PDB file of N, CA, C and O in Angstrom:
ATOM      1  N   UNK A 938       0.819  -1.187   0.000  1.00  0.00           N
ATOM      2  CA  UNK A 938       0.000   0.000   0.000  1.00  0.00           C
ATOM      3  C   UNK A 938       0.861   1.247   0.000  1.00  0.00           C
ATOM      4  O   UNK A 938       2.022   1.183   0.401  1.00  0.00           O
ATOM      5  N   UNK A 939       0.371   2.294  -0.403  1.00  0.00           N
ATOM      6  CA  UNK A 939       0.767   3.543  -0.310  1.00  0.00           C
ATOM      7  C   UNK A 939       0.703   4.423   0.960  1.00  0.00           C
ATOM      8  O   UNK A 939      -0.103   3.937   1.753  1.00  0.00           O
ATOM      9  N   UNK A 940       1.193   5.381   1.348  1.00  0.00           N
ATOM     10  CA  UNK A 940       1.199   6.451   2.730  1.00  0.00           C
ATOM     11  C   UNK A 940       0.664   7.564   2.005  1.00  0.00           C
ATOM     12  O   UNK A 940       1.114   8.340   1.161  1.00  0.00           O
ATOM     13  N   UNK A 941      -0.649   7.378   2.703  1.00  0.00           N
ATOM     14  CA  UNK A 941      -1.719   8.532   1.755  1.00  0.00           C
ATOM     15  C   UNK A 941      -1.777   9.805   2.471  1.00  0.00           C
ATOM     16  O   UNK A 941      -2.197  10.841   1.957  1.00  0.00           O
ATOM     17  N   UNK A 942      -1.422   9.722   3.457  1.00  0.00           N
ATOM     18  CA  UNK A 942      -1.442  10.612   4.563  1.00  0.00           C
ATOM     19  C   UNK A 942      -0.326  12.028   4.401  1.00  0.00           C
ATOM     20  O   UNK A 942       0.743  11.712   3.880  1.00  0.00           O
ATOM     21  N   UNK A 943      -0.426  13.156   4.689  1.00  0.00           N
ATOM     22  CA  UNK A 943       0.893  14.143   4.422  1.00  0.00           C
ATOM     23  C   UNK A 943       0.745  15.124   5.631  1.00  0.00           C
ATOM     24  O   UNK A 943      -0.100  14.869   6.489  1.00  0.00           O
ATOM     25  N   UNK A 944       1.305  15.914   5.703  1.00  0.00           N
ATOM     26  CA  UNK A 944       1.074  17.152   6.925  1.00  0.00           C
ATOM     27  C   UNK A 944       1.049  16.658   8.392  1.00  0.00           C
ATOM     28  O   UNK A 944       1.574  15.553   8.531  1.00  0.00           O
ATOM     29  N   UNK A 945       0.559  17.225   9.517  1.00  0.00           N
ATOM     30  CA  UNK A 945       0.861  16.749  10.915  1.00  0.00           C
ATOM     31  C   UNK A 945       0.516  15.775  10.717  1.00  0.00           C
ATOM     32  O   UNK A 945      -0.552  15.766  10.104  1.00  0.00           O
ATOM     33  N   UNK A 946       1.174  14.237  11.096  1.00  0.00           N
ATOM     34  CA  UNK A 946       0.410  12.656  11.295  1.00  0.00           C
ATOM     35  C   UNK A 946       0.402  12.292  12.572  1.00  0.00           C
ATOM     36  O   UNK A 946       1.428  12.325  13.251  1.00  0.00           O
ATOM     37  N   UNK A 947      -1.066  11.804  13.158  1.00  0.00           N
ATOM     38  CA  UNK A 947      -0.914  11.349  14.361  1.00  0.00           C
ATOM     39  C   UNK A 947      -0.728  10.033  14.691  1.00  0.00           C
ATOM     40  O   UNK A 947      -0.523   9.318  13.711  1.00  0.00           O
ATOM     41  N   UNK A 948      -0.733   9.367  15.976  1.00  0.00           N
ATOM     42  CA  UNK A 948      -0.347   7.512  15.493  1.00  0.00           C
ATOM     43  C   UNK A 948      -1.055   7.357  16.484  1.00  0.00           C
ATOM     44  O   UNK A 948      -0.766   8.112  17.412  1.00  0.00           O
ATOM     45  N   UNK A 949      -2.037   6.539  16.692  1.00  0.00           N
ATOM     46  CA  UNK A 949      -2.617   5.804  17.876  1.00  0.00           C
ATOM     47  C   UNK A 949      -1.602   4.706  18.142  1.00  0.00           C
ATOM     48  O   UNK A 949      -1.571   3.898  17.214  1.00  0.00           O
ATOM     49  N   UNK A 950      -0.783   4.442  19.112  1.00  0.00           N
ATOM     50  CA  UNK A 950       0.074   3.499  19.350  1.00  0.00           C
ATOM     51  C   UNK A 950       0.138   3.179  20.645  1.00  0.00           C
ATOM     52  O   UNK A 950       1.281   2.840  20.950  1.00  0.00           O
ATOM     53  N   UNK A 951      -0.814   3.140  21.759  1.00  0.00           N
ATOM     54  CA  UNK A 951      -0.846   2.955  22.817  1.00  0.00           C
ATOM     55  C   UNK A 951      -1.442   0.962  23.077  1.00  0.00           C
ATOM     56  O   UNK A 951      -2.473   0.550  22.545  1.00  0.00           O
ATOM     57  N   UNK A 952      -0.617   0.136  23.877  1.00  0.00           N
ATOM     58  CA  UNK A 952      -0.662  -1.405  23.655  1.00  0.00           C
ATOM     59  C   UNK A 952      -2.165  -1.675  23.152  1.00  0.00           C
ATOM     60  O   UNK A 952      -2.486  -2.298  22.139  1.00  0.00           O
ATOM     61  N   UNK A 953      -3.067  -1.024  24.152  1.00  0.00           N
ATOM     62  CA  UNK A 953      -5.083  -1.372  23.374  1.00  0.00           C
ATOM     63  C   UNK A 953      -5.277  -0.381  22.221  1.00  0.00           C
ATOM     64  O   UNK A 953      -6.399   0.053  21.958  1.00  0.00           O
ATOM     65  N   UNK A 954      -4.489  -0.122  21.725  1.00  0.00           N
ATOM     66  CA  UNK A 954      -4.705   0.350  19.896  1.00  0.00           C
ATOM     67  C   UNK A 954      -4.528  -0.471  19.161  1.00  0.00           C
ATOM     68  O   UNK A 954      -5.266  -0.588  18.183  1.00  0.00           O
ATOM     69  N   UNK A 955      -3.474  -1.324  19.393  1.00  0.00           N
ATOM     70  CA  UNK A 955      -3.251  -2.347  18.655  1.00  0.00           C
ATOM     71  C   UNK A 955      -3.750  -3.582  18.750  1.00  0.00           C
ATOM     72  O   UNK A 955      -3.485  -4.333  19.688  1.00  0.00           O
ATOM     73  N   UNK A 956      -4.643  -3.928  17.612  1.00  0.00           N
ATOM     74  CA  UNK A 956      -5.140  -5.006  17.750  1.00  0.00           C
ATOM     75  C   UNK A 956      -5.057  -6.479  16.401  1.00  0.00           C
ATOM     76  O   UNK A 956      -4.407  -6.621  15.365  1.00  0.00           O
ATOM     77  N   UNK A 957      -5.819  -7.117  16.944  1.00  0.00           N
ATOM     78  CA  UNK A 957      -6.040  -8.359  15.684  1.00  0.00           C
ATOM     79  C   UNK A 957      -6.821  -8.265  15.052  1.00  0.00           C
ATOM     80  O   UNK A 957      -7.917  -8.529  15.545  1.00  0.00           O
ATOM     81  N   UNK A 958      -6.798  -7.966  14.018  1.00  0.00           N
ATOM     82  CA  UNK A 958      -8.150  -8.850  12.898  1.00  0.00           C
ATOM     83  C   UNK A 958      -9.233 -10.039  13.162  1.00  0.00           C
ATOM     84  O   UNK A 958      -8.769 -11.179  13.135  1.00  0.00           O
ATOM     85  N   UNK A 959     -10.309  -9.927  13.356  1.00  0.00           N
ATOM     86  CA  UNK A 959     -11.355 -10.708  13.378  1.00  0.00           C
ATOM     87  C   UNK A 959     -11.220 -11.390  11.681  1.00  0.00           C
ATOM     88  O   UNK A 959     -10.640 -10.874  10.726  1.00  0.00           O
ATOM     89  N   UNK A 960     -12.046 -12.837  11.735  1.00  0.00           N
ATOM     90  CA  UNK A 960     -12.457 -13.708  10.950  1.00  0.00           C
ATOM     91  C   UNK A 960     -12.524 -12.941   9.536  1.00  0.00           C
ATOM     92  O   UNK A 960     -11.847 -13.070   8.516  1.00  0.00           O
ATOM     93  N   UNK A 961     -13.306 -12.323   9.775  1.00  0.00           N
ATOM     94  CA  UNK A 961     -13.735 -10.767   8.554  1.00  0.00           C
ATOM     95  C   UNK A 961     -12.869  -9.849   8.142  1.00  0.00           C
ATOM     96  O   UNK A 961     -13.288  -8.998   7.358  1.00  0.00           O
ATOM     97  N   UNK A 962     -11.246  -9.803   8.643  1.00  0.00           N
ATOM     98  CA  UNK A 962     -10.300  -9.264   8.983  1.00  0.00           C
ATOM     99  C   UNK A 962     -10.844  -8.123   9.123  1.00  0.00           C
ATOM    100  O   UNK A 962     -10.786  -7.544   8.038  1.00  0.00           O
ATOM    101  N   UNK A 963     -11.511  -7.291  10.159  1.00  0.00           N
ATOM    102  CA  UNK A 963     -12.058  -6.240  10.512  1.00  0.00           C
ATOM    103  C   UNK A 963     -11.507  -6.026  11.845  1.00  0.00           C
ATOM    104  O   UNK A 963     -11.367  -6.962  12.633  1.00  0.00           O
ATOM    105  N   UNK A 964     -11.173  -4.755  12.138  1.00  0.00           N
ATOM    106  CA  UNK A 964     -10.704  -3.964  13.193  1.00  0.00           C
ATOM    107  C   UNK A 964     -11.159  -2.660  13.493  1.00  0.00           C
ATOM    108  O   UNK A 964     -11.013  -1.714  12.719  1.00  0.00           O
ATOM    109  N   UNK A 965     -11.765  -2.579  14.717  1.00  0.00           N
ATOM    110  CA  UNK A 965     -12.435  -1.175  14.836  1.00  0.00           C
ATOM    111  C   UNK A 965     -11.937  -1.079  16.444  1.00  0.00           C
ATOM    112  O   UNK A 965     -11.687  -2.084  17.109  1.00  0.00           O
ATOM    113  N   UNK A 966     -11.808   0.666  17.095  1.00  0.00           N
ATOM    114  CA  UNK A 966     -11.076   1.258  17.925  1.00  0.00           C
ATOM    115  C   UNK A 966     -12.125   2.392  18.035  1.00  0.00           C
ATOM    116  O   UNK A 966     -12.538   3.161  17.167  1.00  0.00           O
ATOM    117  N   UNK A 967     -12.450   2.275  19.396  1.00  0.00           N
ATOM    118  CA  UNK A 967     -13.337   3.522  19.750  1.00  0.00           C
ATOM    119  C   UNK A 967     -12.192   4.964  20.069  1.00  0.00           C
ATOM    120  O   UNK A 967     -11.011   4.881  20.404  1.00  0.00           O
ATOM    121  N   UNK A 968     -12.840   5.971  19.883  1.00  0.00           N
ATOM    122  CA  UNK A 968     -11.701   7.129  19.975  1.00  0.00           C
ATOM    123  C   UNK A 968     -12.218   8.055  20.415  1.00  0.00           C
ATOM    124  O   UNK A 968     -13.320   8.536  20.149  1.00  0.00           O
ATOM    125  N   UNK A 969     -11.170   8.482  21.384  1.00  0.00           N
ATOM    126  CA  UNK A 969     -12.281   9.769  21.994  1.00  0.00           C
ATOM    127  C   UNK A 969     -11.566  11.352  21.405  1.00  0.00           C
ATOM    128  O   UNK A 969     -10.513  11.881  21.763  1.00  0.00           O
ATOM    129  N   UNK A 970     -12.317  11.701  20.656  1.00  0.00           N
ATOM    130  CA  UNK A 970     -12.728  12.686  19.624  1.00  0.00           C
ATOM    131  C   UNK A 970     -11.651  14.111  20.895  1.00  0.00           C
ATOM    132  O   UNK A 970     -11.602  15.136  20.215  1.00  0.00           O
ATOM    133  N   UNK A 971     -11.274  14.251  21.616  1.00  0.00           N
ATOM    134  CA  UNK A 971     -10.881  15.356  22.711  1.00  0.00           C
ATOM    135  C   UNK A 971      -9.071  14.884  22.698  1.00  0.00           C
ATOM    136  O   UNK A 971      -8.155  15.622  23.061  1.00  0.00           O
ATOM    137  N   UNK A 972      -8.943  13.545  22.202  1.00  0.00           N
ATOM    138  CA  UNK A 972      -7.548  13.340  22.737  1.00  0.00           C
ATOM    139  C   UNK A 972      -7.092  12.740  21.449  1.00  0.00           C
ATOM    140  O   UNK A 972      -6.485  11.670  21.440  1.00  0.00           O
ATOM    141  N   UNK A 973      -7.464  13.629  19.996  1.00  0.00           N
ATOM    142  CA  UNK A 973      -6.868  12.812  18.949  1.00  0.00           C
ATOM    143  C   UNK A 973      -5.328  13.053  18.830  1.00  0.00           C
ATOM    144  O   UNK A 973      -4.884  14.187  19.009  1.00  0.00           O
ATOM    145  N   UNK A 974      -4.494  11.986  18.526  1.00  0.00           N
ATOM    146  CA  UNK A 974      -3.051  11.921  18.331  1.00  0.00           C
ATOM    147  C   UNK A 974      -2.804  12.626  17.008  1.00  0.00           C
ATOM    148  O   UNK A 974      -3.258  12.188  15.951  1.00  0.00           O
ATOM    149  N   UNK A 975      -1.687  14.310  17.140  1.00  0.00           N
ATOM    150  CA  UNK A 975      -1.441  14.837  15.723  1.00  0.00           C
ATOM    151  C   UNK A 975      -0.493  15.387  16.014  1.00  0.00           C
ATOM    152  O   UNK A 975      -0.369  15.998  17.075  1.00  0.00           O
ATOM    153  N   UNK A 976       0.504  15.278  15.015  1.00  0.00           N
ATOM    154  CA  UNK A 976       2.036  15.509  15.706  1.00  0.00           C
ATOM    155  C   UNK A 976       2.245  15.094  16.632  1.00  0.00           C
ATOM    156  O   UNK A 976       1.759  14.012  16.960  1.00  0.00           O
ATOM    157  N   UNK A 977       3.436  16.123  17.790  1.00  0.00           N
ATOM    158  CA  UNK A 977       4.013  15.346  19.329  1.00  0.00           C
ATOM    159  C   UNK A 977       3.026  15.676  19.956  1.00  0.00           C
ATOM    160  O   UNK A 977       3.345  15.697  21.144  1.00  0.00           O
ATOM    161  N   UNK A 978       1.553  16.065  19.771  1.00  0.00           N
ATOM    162  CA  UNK A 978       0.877  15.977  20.706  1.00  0.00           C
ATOM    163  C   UNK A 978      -0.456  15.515  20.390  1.00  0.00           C
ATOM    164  O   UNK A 978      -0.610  14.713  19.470  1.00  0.00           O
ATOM    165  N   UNK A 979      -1.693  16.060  21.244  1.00  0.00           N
ATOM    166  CA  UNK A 979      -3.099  15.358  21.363  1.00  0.00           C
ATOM    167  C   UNK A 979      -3.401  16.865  21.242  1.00  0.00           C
ATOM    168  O   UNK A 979      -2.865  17.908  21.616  1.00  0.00           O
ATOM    169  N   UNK A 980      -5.008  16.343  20.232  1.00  0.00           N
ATOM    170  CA  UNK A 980      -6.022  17.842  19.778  1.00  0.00           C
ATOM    171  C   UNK A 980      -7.610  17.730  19.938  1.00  0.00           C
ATOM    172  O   UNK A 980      -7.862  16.626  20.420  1.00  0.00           O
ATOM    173  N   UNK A 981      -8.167  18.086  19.829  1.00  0.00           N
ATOM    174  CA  UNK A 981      -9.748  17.517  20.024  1.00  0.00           C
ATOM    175  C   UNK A 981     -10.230  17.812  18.271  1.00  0.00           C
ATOM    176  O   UNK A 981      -9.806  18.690  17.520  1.00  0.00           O
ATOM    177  N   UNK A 982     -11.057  16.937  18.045  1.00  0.00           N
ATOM    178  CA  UNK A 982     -11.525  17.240  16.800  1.00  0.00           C
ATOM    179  C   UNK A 982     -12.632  17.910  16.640  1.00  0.00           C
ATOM    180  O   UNK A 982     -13.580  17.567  17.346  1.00  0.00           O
ATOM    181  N   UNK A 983     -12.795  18.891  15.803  1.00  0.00           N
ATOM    182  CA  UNK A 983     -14.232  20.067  15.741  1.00  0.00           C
ATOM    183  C   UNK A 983     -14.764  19.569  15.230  1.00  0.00           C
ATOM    184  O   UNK A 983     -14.374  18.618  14.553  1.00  0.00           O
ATOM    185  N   UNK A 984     -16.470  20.170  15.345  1.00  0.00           N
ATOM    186  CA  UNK A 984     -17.734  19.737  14.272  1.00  0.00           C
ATOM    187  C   UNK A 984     -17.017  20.526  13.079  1.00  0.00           C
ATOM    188  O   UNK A 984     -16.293  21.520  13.125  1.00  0.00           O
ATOM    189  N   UNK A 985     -17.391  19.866  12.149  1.00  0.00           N
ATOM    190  CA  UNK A 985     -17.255  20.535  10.802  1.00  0.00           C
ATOM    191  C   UNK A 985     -15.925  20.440  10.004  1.00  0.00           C
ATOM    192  O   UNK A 985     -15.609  20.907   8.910  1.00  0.00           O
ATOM    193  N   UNK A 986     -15.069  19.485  11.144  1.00  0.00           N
ATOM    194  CA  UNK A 986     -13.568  19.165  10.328  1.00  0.00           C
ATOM    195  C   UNK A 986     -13.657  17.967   9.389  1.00  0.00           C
ATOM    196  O   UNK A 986     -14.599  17.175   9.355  1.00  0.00           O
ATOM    197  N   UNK A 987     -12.518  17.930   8.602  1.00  0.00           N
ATOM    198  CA  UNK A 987     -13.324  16.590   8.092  1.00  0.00           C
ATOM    199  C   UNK A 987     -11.654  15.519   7.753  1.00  0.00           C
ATOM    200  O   UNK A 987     -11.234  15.393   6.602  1.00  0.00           O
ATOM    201  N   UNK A 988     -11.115  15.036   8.664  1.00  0.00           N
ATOM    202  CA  UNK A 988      -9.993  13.864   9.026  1.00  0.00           C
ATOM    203  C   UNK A 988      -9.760  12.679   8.054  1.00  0.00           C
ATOM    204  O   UNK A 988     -10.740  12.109   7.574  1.00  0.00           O
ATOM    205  N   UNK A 989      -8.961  12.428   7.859  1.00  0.00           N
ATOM    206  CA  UNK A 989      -8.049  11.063   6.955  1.00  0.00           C
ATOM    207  C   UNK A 989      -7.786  10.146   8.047  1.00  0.00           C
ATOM    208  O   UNK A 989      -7.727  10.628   9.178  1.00  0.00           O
ATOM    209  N   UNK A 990      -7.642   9.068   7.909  1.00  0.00           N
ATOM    210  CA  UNK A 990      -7.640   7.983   8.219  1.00  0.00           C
ATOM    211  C   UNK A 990      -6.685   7.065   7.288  1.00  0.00           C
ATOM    212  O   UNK A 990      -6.838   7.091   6.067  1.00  0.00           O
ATOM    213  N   UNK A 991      -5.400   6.011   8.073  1.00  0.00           N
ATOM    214  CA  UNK A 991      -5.260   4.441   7.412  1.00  0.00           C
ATOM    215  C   UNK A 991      -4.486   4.663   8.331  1.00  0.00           C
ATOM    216  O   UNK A 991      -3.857   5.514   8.960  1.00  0.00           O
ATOM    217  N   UNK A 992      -4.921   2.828   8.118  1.00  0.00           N
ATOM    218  CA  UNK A 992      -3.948   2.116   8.984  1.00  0.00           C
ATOM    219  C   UNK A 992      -2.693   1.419   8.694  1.00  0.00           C
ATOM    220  O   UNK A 992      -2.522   1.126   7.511  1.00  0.00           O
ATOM    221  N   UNK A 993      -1.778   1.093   9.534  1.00  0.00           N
ATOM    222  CA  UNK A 993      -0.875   0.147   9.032  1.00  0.00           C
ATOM    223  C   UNK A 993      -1.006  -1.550   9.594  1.00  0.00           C
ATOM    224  O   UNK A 993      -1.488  -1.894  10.674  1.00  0.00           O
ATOM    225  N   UNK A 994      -0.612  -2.176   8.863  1.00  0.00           N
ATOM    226  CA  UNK A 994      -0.616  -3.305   9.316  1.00  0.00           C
ATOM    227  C   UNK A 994       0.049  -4.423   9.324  1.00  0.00           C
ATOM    228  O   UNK A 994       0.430  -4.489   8.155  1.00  0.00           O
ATOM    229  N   UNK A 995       0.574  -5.647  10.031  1.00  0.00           N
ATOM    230  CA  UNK A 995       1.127  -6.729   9.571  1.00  0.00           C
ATOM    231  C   UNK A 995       0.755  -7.669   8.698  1.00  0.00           C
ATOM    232  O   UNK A 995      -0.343  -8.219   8.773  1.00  0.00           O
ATOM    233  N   UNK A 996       1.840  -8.001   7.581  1.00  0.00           N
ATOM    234  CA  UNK A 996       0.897  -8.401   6.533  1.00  0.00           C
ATOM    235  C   UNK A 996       1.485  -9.932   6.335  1.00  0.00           C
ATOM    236  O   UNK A 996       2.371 -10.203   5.524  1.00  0.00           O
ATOM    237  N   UNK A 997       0.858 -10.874   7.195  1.00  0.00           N
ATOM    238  CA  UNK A 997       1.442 -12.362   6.777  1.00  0.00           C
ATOM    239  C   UNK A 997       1.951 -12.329   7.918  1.00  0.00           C
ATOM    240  O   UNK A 997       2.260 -13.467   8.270  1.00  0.00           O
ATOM    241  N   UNK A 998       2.209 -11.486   8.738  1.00  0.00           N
ATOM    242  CA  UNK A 998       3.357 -11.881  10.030  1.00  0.00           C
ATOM    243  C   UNK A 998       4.778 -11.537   9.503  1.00  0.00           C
ATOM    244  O   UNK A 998       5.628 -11.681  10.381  1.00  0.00           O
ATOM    245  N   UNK A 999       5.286 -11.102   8.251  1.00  0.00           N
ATOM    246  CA  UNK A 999       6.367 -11.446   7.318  1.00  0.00           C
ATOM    247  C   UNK A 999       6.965 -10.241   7.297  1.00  0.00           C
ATOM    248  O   UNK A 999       8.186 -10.106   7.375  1.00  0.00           O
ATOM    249  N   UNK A1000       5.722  -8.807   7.137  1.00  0.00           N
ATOM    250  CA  UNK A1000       5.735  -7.683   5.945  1.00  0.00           C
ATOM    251  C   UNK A1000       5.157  -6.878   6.910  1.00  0.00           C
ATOM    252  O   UNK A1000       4.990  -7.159   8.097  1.00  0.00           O
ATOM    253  N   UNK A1001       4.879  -5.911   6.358  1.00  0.00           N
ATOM    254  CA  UNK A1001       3.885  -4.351   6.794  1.00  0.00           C
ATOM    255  C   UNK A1001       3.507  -4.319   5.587  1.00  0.00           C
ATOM    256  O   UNK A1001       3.985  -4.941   4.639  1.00  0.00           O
ATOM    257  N   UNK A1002       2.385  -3.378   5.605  1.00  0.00           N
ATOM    258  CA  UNK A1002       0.981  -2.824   4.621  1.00  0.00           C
ATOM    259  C   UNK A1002       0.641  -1.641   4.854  1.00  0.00           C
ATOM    260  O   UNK A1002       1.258  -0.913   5.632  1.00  0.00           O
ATOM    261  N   UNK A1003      -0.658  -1.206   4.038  1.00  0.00           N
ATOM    262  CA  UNK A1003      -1.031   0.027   4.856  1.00  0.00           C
ATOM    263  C   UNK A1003      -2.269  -0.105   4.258  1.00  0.00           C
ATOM    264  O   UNK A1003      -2.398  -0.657   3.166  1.00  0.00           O
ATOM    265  N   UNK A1004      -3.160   0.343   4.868  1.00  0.00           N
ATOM    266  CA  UNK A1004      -5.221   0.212   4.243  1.00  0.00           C
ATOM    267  C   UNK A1004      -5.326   1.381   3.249  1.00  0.00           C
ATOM    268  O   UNK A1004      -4.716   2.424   3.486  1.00  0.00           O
ATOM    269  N   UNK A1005      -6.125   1.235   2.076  1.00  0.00           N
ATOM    270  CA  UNK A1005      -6.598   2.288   2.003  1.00  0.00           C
ATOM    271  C   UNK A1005      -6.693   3.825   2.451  1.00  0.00           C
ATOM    272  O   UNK A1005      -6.075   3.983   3.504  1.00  0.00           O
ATOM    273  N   UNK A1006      -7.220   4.891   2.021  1.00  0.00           N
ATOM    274  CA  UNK A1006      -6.794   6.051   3.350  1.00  0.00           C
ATOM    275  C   UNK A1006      -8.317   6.079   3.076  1.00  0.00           C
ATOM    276  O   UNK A1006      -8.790   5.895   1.954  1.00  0.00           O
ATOM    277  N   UNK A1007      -8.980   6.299   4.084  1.00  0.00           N
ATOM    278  CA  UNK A1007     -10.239   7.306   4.546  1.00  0.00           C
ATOM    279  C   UNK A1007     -10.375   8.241   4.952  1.00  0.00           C
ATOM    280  O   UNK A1007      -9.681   8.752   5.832  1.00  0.00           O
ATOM    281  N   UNK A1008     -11.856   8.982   4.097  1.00  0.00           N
ATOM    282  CA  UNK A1008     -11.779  10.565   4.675  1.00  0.00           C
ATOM    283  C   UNK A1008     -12.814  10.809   5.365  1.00  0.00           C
ATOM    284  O   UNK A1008     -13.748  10.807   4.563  1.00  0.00           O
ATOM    285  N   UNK A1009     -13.434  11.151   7.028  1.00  0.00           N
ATOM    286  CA  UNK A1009     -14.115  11.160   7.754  1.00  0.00           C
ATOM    287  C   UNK A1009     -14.589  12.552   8.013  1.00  0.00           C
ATOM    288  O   UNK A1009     -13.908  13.302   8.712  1.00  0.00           O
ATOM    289  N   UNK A1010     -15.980  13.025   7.368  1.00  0.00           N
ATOM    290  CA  UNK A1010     -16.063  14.364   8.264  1.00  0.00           C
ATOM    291  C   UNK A1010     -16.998  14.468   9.636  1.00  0.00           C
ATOM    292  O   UNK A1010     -17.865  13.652   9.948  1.00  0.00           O
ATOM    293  N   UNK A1011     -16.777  15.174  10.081  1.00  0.00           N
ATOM    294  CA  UNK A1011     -17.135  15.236  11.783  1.00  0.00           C
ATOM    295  C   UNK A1011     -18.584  16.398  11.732  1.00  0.00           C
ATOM    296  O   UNK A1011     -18.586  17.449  11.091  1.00  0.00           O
ATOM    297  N   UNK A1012     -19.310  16.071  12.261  1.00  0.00           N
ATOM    298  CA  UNK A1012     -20.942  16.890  12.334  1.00  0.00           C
ATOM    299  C   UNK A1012     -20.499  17.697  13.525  1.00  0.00           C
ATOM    300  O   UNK A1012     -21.272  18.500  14.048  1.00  0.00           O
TER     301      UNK A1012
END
């Protein structure tokens, strides 16, 4: 995959960020919207912003990857 991402990047990397893939290889992470990771620090996200998203991942146990990028806007 590609690094779709450019400008401040934040990393959720705290040990319960990281997780496994379910059956469905699906992974989801609740986030609290006040303590998003961007640059060396944490920001809260506004109504009306609208955020990128991907993940990285282990690919085979072997490799790294990276998902798709997603673009999320916030109400």
């Amino acid at each position: 995959g590609n690094l779709c991402l450019g400008g401040q990047i934040g990393r959720y990397s705290l040990p319960a960020q990281s997780q496994q893939a379910d059956a469905a290889c699906s992974v989801s992470l609740v986030l609290d919207l006040c303590l998003t990771p961007q640059g060396p620090g944490l920001i809260a996200i506004g109504a009306g912003e609208s955020w990128n998203f991907q993940a990285w991942f282990r690919d085979g146990g072997f490799g790294a990857n990276l998902t798709d990028g997603i673009e999320i806007d916030f109400d």
